[in-house]
Protein backbone atom coordinates (compact mmCIF):
# COMPACT_ATOMS: atom_id res chain seq x y z
CA UNK A 1 0.00 0.00 0.00
CA UNK A 2 1.26 3.48 -0.88
CA UNK A 3 2.22 5.51 2.19
CA UNK A 4 1.28 9.17 1.87
CA UNK A 5 3.30 11.97 3.45
CA UNK A 6 2.05 12.76 7.00
CA UNK A 7 1.25 16.30 5.89
CA UNK A 8 -1.50 14.96 3.61
CA UNK A 9 -3.60 13.76 6.55
CA UNK A 10 -3.17 17.10 8.31
CA UNK A 11 -4.32 18.99 5.21
CA UNK A 12 -7.36 16.72 4.83
CA UNK A 13 -8.22 17.17 8.51
CA UNK A 14 -7.89 20.95 8.16
CA UNK A 15 -10.20 20.96 5.13
CA UNK A 16 -12.76 18.86 6.98
CA UNK A 17 -12.78 21.16 10.00
CA UNK A 18 -12.90 24.26 7.82
CA UNK A 19 -15.91 22.82 5.97
CA UNK A 20 -17.72 22.00 9.23
CA UNK A 21 -17.02 25.47 10.61
CA UNK A 22 -18.17 27.41 7.55
CA UNK A 23 -21.19 25.22 6.71
CA UNK A 24 -22.56 24.66 10.20
CA UNK A 25 -20.87 26.52 13.07
CA UNK A 26 -20.82 29.88 11.26
CA UNK A 27 -23.87 29.50 9.02
CA UNK A 28 -26.58 27.92 11.20
CA UNK A 29 -26.88 30.71 13.81
CA UNK A 30 -27.47 33.23 11.00
CA UNK A 31 -30.49 31.21 9.83
CA UNK A 32 -32.31 31.29 13.18
CA UNK A 33 -35.66 33.06 12.83
CA UNK A 34 -35.81 36.35 14.71
CA UNK A 35 -39.52 35.82 15.24
CA UNK A 36 -39.50 32.30 16.66
CA UNK A 37 -35.91 31.83 17.72
CA UNK A 38 -35.87 28.52 15.86
CA UNK A 39 -34.39 27.10 12.68
CA UNK A 40 -36.99 26.54 9.94
CA UNK A 41 -35.93 24.54 6.90
CA UNK A 42 -37.77 24.34 3.57
CA UNK A 43 -38.49 20.89 2.12
CA UNK A 44 -38.52 20.90 -1.67
CA UNK A 45 -40.57 18.32 -3.56
CA UNK A 46 -39.64 19.08 -7.16
CA UNK A 47 -36.09 20.40 -7.08
CA UNK A 48 -33.80 17.36 -7.09
CA UNK A 49 -33.48 15.73 -10.53
CA UNK A 50 -33.81 12.26 -9.01
CA UNK A 51 -37.24 13.04 -7.52
CA UNK A 52 -36.13 12.81 -3.90
CA UNK A 53 -37.00 15.43 -1.30
CA UNK A 54 -34.40 18.09 -0.69
CA UNK A 55 -33.97 20.55 2.16
CA UNK A 56 -32.63 24.10 2.12
CA UNK A 57 -31.88 27.09 4.38
CA UNK A 58 -30.58 25.07 6.16
CA UNK A 59 -30.20 21.65 4.58
CA UNK A 60 -31.31 19.46 7.48
CA UNK A 61 -30.73 16.31 5.42
CA UNK A 62 -27.00 16.94 5.50
CA UNK A 63 -26.22 17.49 9.17
CA UNK A 64 -23.06 15.48 9.95
CA UNK A 65 -23.28 12.39 12.10
CA UNK A 66 -20.00 10.55 11.45
CA UNK A 67 -16.97 11.32 13.53
CA UNK A 68 -16.70 12.93 16.94
CA UNK A 69 -16.70 16.47 15.55
CA UNK A 70 -19.78 15.80 13.41
CA UNK A 71 -21.67 14.39 16.37
CA UNK A 72 -20.81 17.47 18.42
CA UNK A 73 -22.43 19.66 15.75
CA UNK A 74 -25.54 17.48 15.78
CA UNK A 75 -25.86 18.02 19.54
CA UNK A 76 -26.65 21.67 18.81
CA UNK A 77 -30.14 20.60 17.71
CA UNK A 78 -32.34 20.37 20.80
CA UNK A 79 -36.13 20.17 21.37
CA UNK A 80 -37.96 23.49 21.46
CA UNK A 81 -39.83 22.79 24.70
CA UNK A 82 -39.04 21.11 28.04
CA UNK A 83 -39.90 17.43 28.08
CA UNK A 84 -39.93 17.15 24.29
CA UNK A 85 -37.58 14.86 22.38
CA UNK A 86 -36.26 14.73 18.83
CA UNK A 87 -37.28 11.44 17.24
CA UNK A 88 -35.13 9.87 14.55
CA UNK A 89 -36.05 6.99 12.24
CA UNK A 90 -34.24 5.42 9.33
CA UNK A 91 -34.90 2.69 6.80
CA UNK A 92 -32.85 -0.46 7.39
CA UNK A 93 -30.48 -0.98 4.44
CA UNK A 94 -33.20 0.35 2.13
CA UNK A 95 -30.97 0.66 -0.95
CA UNK A 96 -29.93 -2.98 -0.74
CA UNK A 97 -33.51 -4.12 -0.15
CA UNK A 98 -34.65 -2.21 -3.24
CA UNK A 99 -31.80 -3.75 -5.23
CA UNK A 100 -32.85 -7.21 -4.06
CA UNK A 101 -36.36 -6.48 -5.33
CA UNK A 102 -35.59 -4.92 -8.70
CA UNK A 103 -32.72 -7.27 -9.58
CA UNK A 104 -34.49 -10.38 -8.33
CA UNK A 105 -31.16 -11.75 -7.16
CA UNK A 106 -31.91 -14.97 -5.24
CA UNK A 107 -28.92 -14.68 -2.91
CA UNK A 108 -29.69 -11.11 -1.94
CA UNK A 109 -33.40 -11.80 -1.51
CA UNK A 110 -32.76 -14.91 0.56
CA UNK A 111 -30.43 -13.01 2.88
CA UNK A 112 -33.15 -10.47 3.67
CA UNK A 113 -35.99 -13.00 3.81
CA UNK A 114 -34.09 -15.11 6.34
CA UNK A 115 -33.02 -12.14 8.41
CA UNK A 116 -29.32 -12.61 7.74
CA UNK A 117 -26.73 -9.93 8.37
CA UNK A 118 -26.28 -8.88 4.73
CA UNK A 119 -22.89 -7.27 5.35
CA UNK A 120 -21.60 -10.41 7.09
CA UNK A 121 -22.90 -12.59 4.25
CA UNK A 122 -21.18 -10.38 1.68
CA UNK A 123 -17.95 -10.35 3.70
CA UNK A 124 -17.95 -14.14 3.77
CA UNK A 125 -18.32 -14.24 -0.01
CA UNK A 126 -15.80 -11.59 -1.02
CA UNK A 127 -13.14 -12.57 1.51
CA UNK A 128 -13.63 -16.33 1.19
CA UNK A 129 -14.32 -17.14 4.84
CA UNK A 130 -17.16 -18.77 6.75
CA UNK A 131 -19.84 -16.34 8.01
CA UNK A 132 -18.98 -17.08 11.63
CA UNK A 133 -15.33 -16.26 10.95
CA UNK A 134 -15.98 -12.77 9.56
CA UNK A 135 -14.12 -10.15 11.56
CA UNK A 136 -15.56 -6.72 12.43
CA UNK A 137 -13.07 -5.13 10.01
CA UNK A 138 -14.15 -7.46 7.18
CA UNK A 139 -17.79 -6.65 7.87
CA UNK A 140 -17.00 -2.92 7.78
CA UNK A 141 -15.29 -3.33 4.42
CA UNK A 142 -18.18 -5.44 3.11
CA UNK A 143 -20.56 -2.61 4.00
CA UNK A 144 -18.49 -0.28 1.82
CA UNK A 145 -18.61 -2.92 -0.92
CA UNK A 146 -22.38 -3.44 -0.69
CA UNK A 147 -23.30 0.21 -0.93
CA UNK A 148 -20.42 1.18 -3.20
CA UNK A 149 -21.16 -1.35 -5.92
CA UNK A 150 -24.87 -0.61 -6.24
CA UNK A 151 -23.95 3.05 -6.72
CA UNK A 152 -21.50 2.13 -9.47
CA UNK A 153 -18.18 2.46 -7.67
CA UNK A 154 -15.11 1.63 -9.75
CA UNK A 155 -12.24 -0.57 -8.66
CA UNK A 156 -10.17 2.60 -8.29
CA UNK A 157 -12.82 4.15 -6.05
CA UNK A 158 -13.21 1.01 -3.96
CA UNK A 159 -9.44 0.71 -3.61
CA UNK A 160 -9.34 4.22 -2.20
CA UNK A 161 -12.23 3.54 0.19
CA UNK A 162 -10.68 0.36 1.56
CA UNK A 163 -7.02 1.32 1.36
CA UNK A 164 -6.12 -1.61 -0.92
CA UNK A 165 -4.65 -2.07 -4.40
CA UNK A 166 -6.71 -1.76 -7.57
CA UNK A 167 -6.19 -5.46 -8.29
CA UNK A 168 -7.47 -6.45 -4.86
CA UNK A 169 -10.47 -4.16 -5.32
CA UNK A 170 -11.21 -5.72 -8.70
CA UNK A 171 -11.07 -9.19 -7.14
CA UNK A 172 -13.55 -8.11 -4.46
CA UNK A 173 -15.94 -6.71 -7.08
CA UNK A 174 -15.77 -9.92 -9.11
CA UNK A 175 -16.38 -12.02 -5.98
CA UNK A 176 -19.36 -9.82 -5.19
CA UNK A 177 -20.89 -10.33 -8.62
CA UNK A 178 -20.24 -14.08 -8.35
CA UNK A 179 -22.24 -14.02 -5.10
CA UNK A 180 -24.99 -11.78 -6.52
CA UNK A 181 -24.99 -12.31 -10.33
CA UNK A 182 -28.39 -10.72 -10.90
CA UNK A 183 -27.12 -7.47 -9.42
CA UNK A 184 -24.40 -7.42 -12.08
CA UNK A 185 -26.97 -8.22 -14.78
CA UNK A 186 -29.33 -5.48 -13.59
CA UNK A 187 -26.59 -2.83 -13.47
CA UNK A 188 -25.27 -3.82 -16.91
CA UNK A 189 -28.73 -3.85 -18.49
CA UNK A 190 -29.70 -0.54 -16.90
CA UNK A 191 -26.57 1.16 -18.24
CA UNK A 192 -27.21 -0.29 -21.71
CA UNK A 193 -30.85 0.88 -21.60
CA UNK A 194 -29.79 4.37 -20.53
CA UNK A 195 -27.24 4.62 -23.33
CA UNK A 196 -29.84 3.56 -25.90
CA UNK A 197 -32.88 5.50 -24.68
CA UNK A 198 -31.17 8.40 -22.85
CA UNK A 199 -33.29 7.92 -19.72
CA UNK A 200 -33.85 5.58 -16.79
CA UNK A 201 -37.00 4.88 -14.75
CA UNK A 202 -37.77 4.30 -11.10
CA UNK A 203 -40.01 1.60 -9.64
CA UNK A 204 -42.92 4.03 -9.96
CA UNK A 205 -42.01 4.80 -13.60
CA UNK A 206 -40.63 8.26 -12.95
CA UNK A 207 -38.21 9.04 -15.77
CA UNK A 208 -34.88 10.75 -15.41
CA UNK A 209 -33.51 11.85 -18.76
CA UNK A 210 -29.75 11.58 -19.25
CA UNK A 211 -29.30 13.12 -22.67
CA UNK A 212 -25.55 13.63 -22.26
CA UNK A 213 -24.75 10.08 -21.12
CA UNK A 214 -22.53 9.58 -24.19
CA UNK A 215 -20.80 12.94 -23.83
CA UNK A 216 -17.04 12.91 -24.32
CA UNK A 217 -16.76 14.96 -21.13
CA UNK A 218 -18.20 12.08 -19.08
Tab-separated table of C-alpha atoms in Angstrom:
chain	number	residue	atom	x	y	z
A	1	UNK	CA	0.000	0.000	0.000
A	2	UNK	CA	1.265	3.477	-0.878
A	3	UNK	CA	2.222	5.510	2.189
A	4	UNK	CA	1.281	9.172	1.868
A	5	UNK	CA	3.298	11.972	3.448
A	6	UNK	CA	2.046	12.762	6.998
A	7	UNK	CA	1.253	16.300	5.887
A	8	UNK	CA	-1.502	14.959	3.613
A	9	UNK	CA	-3.605	13.758	6.552
A	10	UNK	CA	-3.173	17.101	8.306
A	11	UNK	CA	-4.317	18.987	5.208
A	12	UNK	CA	-7.356	16.718	4.834
A	13	UNK	CA	-8.224	17.174	8.513
A	14	UNK	CA	-7.889	20.953	8.163
A	15	UNK	CA	-10.196	20.960	5.132
A	16	UNK	CA	-12.763	18.856	6.976
A	17	UNK	CA	-12.780	21.155	10.002
A	18	UNK	CA	-12.904	24.261	7.815
A	19	UNK	CA	-15.910	22.821	5.969
A	20	UNK	CA	-17.715	22.000	9.229
A	21	UNK	CA	-17.020	25.467	10.613
A	22	UNK	CA	-18.174	27.408	7.552
A	23	UNK	CA	-21.187	25.220	6.712
A	24	UNK	CA	-22.560	24.665	10.202
A	25	UNK	CA	-20.865	26.521	13.066
A	26	UNK	CA	-20.819	29.876	11.259
A	27	UNK	CA	-23.873	29.500	9.017
A	28	UNK	CA	-26.582	27.924	11.196
A	29	UNK	CA	-26.882	30.711	13.814
A	30	UNK	CA	-27.468	33.226	11.002
A	31	UNK	CA	-30.492	31.207	9.830
A	32	UNK	CA	-32.308	31.285	13.179
A	33	UNK	CA	-35.659	33.058	12.830
A	34	UNK	CA	-35.808	36.353	14.714
A	35	UNK	CA	-39.524	35.820	15.238
A	36	UNK	CA	-39.501	32.298	16.658
A	37	UNK	CA	-35.908	31.830	17.722
A	38	UNK	CA	-35.871	28.515	15.863
A	39	UNK	CA	-34.395	27.095	12.685
A	40	UNK	CA	-36.990	26.537	9.938
A	41	UNK	CA	-35.933	24.540	6.896
A	42	UNK	CA	-37.772	24.336	3.570
A	43	UNK	CA	-38.489	20.890	2.120
A	44	UNK	CA	-38.521	20.901	-1.666
A	45	UNK	CA	-40.573	18.324	-3.561
A	46	UNK	CA	-39.638	19.080	-7.160
A	47	UNK	CA	-36.088	20.405	-7.083
A	48	UNK	CA	-33.799	17.362	-7.094
A	49	UNK	CA	-33.483	15.733	-10.535
A	50	UNK	CA	-33.813	12.259	-9.013
A	51	UNK	CA	-37.236	13.045	-7.516
A	52	UNK	CA	-36.132	12.814	-3.904
A	53	UNK	CA	-37.001	15.425	-1.302
A	54	UNK	CA	-34.397	18.093	-0.685
A	55	UNK	CA	-33.966	20.552	2.157
A	56	UNK	CA	-32.632	24.099	2.124
A	57	UNK	CA	-31.881	27.090	4.375
A	58	UNK	CA	-30.583	25.074	6.162
A	59	UNK	CA	-30.197	21.650	4.583
A	60	UNK	CA	-31.306	19.457	7.480
A	61	UNK	CA	-30.726	16.310	5.423
A	62	UNK	CA	-27.005	16.937	5.501
A	63	UNK	CA	-26.222	17.486	9.170
A	64	UNK	CA	-23.057	15.479	9.951
A	65	UNK	CA	-23.285	12.385	12.097
A	66	UNK	CA	-20.005	10.553	11.453
A	67	UNK	CA	-16.971	11.323	13.529
A	68	UNK	CA	-16.698	12.925	16.939
A	69	UNK	CA	-16.704	16.468	15.546
A	70	UNK	CA	-19.776	15.803	13.412
A	71	UNK	CA	-21.673	14.389	16.368
A	72	UNK	CA	-20.814	17.475	18.419
A	73	UNK	CA	-22.430	19.664	15.755
A	74	UNK	CA	-25.542	17.481	15.775
A	75	UNK	CA	-25.855	18.015	19.535
A	76	UNK	CA	-26.645	21.672	18.808
A	77	UNK	CA	-30.136	20.596	17.710
A	78	UNK	CA	-32.335	20.375	20.798
A	79	UNK	CA	-36.132	20.166	21.368
A	80	UNK	CA	-37.956	23.488	21.465
A	81	UNK	CA	-39.833	22.785	24.702
A	82	UNK	CA	-39.040	21.109	28.036
A	83	UNK	CA	-39.903	17.425	28.078
A	84	UNK	CA	-39.927	17.153	24.287
A	85	UNK	CA	-37.579	14.862	22.378
A	86	UNK	CA	-36.265	14.734	18.827
A	87	UNK	CA	-37.280	11.440	17.242
A	88	UNK	CA	-35.135	9.868	14.550
A	89	UNK	CA	-36.048	6.989	12.239
A	90	UNK	CA	-34.236	5.416	9.326
A	91	UNK	CA	-34.905	2.686	6.796
A	92	UNK	CA	-32.854	-0.461	7.390
A	93	UNK	CA	-30.485	-0.978	4.442
A	94	UNK	CA	-33.199	0.347	2.127
A	95	UNK	CA	-30.966	0.661	-0.949
A	96	UNK	CA	-29.929	-2.983	-0.743
A	97	UNK	CA	-33.508	-4.118	-0.153
A	98	UNK	CA	-34.655	-2.212	-3.237
A	99	UNK	CA	-31.797	-3.746	-5.229
A	100	UNK	CA	-32.851	-7.215	-4.062
A	101	UNK	CA	-36.364	-6.482	-5.331
A	102	UNK	CA	-35.586	-4.920	-8.698
A	103	UNK	CA	-32.718	-7.268	-9.581
A	104	UNK	CA	-34.490	-10.379	-8.333
A	105	UNK	CA	-31.162	-11.748	-7.157
A	106	UNK	CA	-31.914	-14.968	-5.241
A	107	UNK	CA	-28.922	-14.679	-2.914
A	108	UNK	CA	-29.687	-11.108	-1.939
A	109	UNK	CA	-33.396	-11.803	-1.510
A	110	UNK	CA	-32.759	-14.906	0.560
A	111	UNK	CA	-30.430	-13.012	2.882
A	112	UNK	CA	-33.151	-10.473	3.674
A	113	UNK	CA	-35.993	-13.004	3.813
A	114	UNK	CA	-34.087	-15.112	6.342
A	115	UNK	CA	-33.018	-12.136	8.413
A	116	UNK	CA	-29.318	-12.607	7.744
A	117	UNK	CA	-26.729	-9.929	8.370
A	118	UNK	CA	-26.276	-8.882	4.733
A	119	UNK	CA	-22.891	-7.275	5.354
A	120	UNK	CA	-21.603	-10.405	7.089
A	121	UNK	CA	-22.905	-12.586	4.247
A	122	UNK	CA	-21.177	-10.382	1.685
A	123	UNK	CA	-17.950	-10.349	3.701
A	124	UNK	CA	-17.945	-14.144	3.774
A	125	UNK	CA	-18.325	-14.242	-0.012
A	126	UNK	CA	-15.805	-11.590	-1.019
A	127	UNK	CA	-13.141	-12.566	1.512
A	128	UNK	CA	-13.633	-16.329	1.187
A	129	UNK	CA	-14.318	-17.138	4.837
A	130	UNK	CA	-17.158	-18.766	6.748
A	131	UNK	CA	-19.837	-16.335	8.014
A	132	UNK	CA	-18.983	-17.082	11.630
A	133	UNK	CA	-15.328	-16.260	10.954
A	134	UNK	CA	-15.982	-12.773	9.558
A	135	UNK	CA	-14.118	-10.149	11.558
A	136	UNK	CA	-15.562	-6.716	12.428
A	137	UNK	CA	-13.074	-5.132	10.008
A	138	UNK	CA	-14.145	-7.458	7.180
A	139	UNK	CA	-17.786	-6.646	7.867
A	140	UNK	CA	-17.003	-2.920	7.781
A	141	UNK	CA	-15.294	-3.326	4.418
A	142	UNK	CA	-18.181	-5.435	3.112
A	143	UNK	CA	-20.564	-2.611	4.003
A	144	UNK	CA	-18.487	-0.279	1.822
A	145	UNK	CA	-18.609	-2.915	-0.922
A	146	UNK	CA	-22.376	-3.444	-0.691
A	147	UNK	CA	-23.302	0.212	-0.929
A	148	UNK	CA	-20.418	1.176	-3.202
A	149	UNK	CA	-21.156	-1.351	-5.924
A	150	UNK	CA	-24.872	-0.614	-6.237
A	151	UNK	CA	-23.955	3.045	-6.719
A	152	UNK	CA	-21.495	2.130	-9.475
A	153	UNK	CA	-18.183	2.457	-7.668
A	154	UNK	CA	-15.106	1.628	-9.753
A	155	UNK	CA	-12.238	-0.570	-8.662
A	156	UNK	CA	-10.172	2.600	-8.285
A	157	UNK	CA	-12.821	4.150	-6.050
A	158	UNK	CA	-13.205	1.005	-3.962
A	159	UNK	CA	-9.442	0.707	-3.606
A	160	UNK	CA	-9.338	4.222	-2.198
A	161	UNK	CA	-12.225	3.542	0.194
A	162	UNK	CA	-10.684	0.357	1.561
A	163	UNK	CA	-7.017	1.316	1.355
A	164	UNK	CA	-6.120	-1.607	-0.917
A	165	UNK	CA	-4.645	-2.075	-4.395
A	166	UNK	CA	-6.711	-1.758	-7.575
A	167	UNK	CA	-6.187	-5.456	-8.290
A	168	UNK	CA	-7.465	-6.454	-4.855
A	169	UNK	CA	-10.468	-4.156	-5.318
A	170	UNK	CA	-11.211	-5.724	-8.704
A	171	UNK	CA	-11.071	-9.194	-7.135
A	172	UNK	CA	-13.553	-8.110	-4.456
A	173	UNK	CA	-15.938	-6.711	-7.080
A	174	UNK	CA	-15.766	-9.917	-9.109
A	175	UNK	CA	-16.377	-12.022	-5.983
A	176	UNK	CA	-19.364	-9.821	-5.186
A	177	UNK	CA	-20.887	-10.332	-8.625
A	178	UNK	CA	-20.238	-14.078	-8.348
A	179	UNK	CA	-22.240	-14.024	-5.104
A	180	UNK	CA	-24.993	-11.783	-6.516
A	181	UNK	CA	-24.987	-12.313	-10.327
A	182	UNK	CA	-28.391	-10.721	-10.896
A	183	UNK	CA	-27.116	-7.474	-9.424
A	184	UNK	CA	-24.403	-7.420	-12.081
A	185	UNK	CA	-26.972	-8.216	-14.779
A	186	UNK	CA	-29.331	-5.480	-13.593
A	187	UNK	CA	-26.593	-2.831	-13.471
A	188	UNK	CA	-25.270	-3.823	-16.912
A	189	UNK	CA	-28.733	-3.851	-18.490
A	190	UNK	CA	-29.695	-0.536	-16.902
A	191	UNK	CA	-26.569	1.156	-18.242
A	192	UNK	CA	-27.212	-0.295	-21.713
A	193	UNK	CA	-30.848	0.884	-21.599
A	194	UNK	CA	-29.791	4.369	-20.526
A	195	UNK	CA	-27.244	4.616	-23.327
A	196	UNK	CA	-29.839	3.561	-25.905
A	197	UNK	CA	-32.877	5.505	-24.681
A	198	UNK	CA	-31.171	8.400	-22.853
A	199	UNK	CA	-33.288	7.924	-19.718
A	200	UNK	CA	-33.854	5.577	-16.791
A	201	UNK	CA	-36.998	4.880	-14.750
A	202	UNK	CA	-37.771	4.299	-11.100
A	203	UNK	CA	-40.011	1.601	-9.641
A	204	UNK	CA	-42.922	4.034	-9.958
A	205	UNK	CA	-42.014	4.802	-13.596
A	206	UNK	CA	-40.627	8.258	-12.955
A	207	UNK	CA	-38.210	9.039	-15.770
A	208	UNK	CA	-34.879	10.755	-15.411
A	209	UNK	CA	-33.511	11.853	-18.756
A	210	UNK	CA	-29.748	11.578	-19.253
A	211	UNK	CA	-29.300	13.115	-22.672
A	212	UNK	CA	-25.555	13.629	-22.262
A	213	UNK	CA	-24.748	10.085	-21.122
A	214	UNK	CA	-22.532	9.581	-24.187
A	215	UNK	CA	-20.795	12.942	-23.829
A	216	UNK	CA	-17.042	12.909	-24.319
A	217	UNK	CA	-16.757	14.955	-21.129
A	218	UNK	CA	-18.197	12.085	-19.076
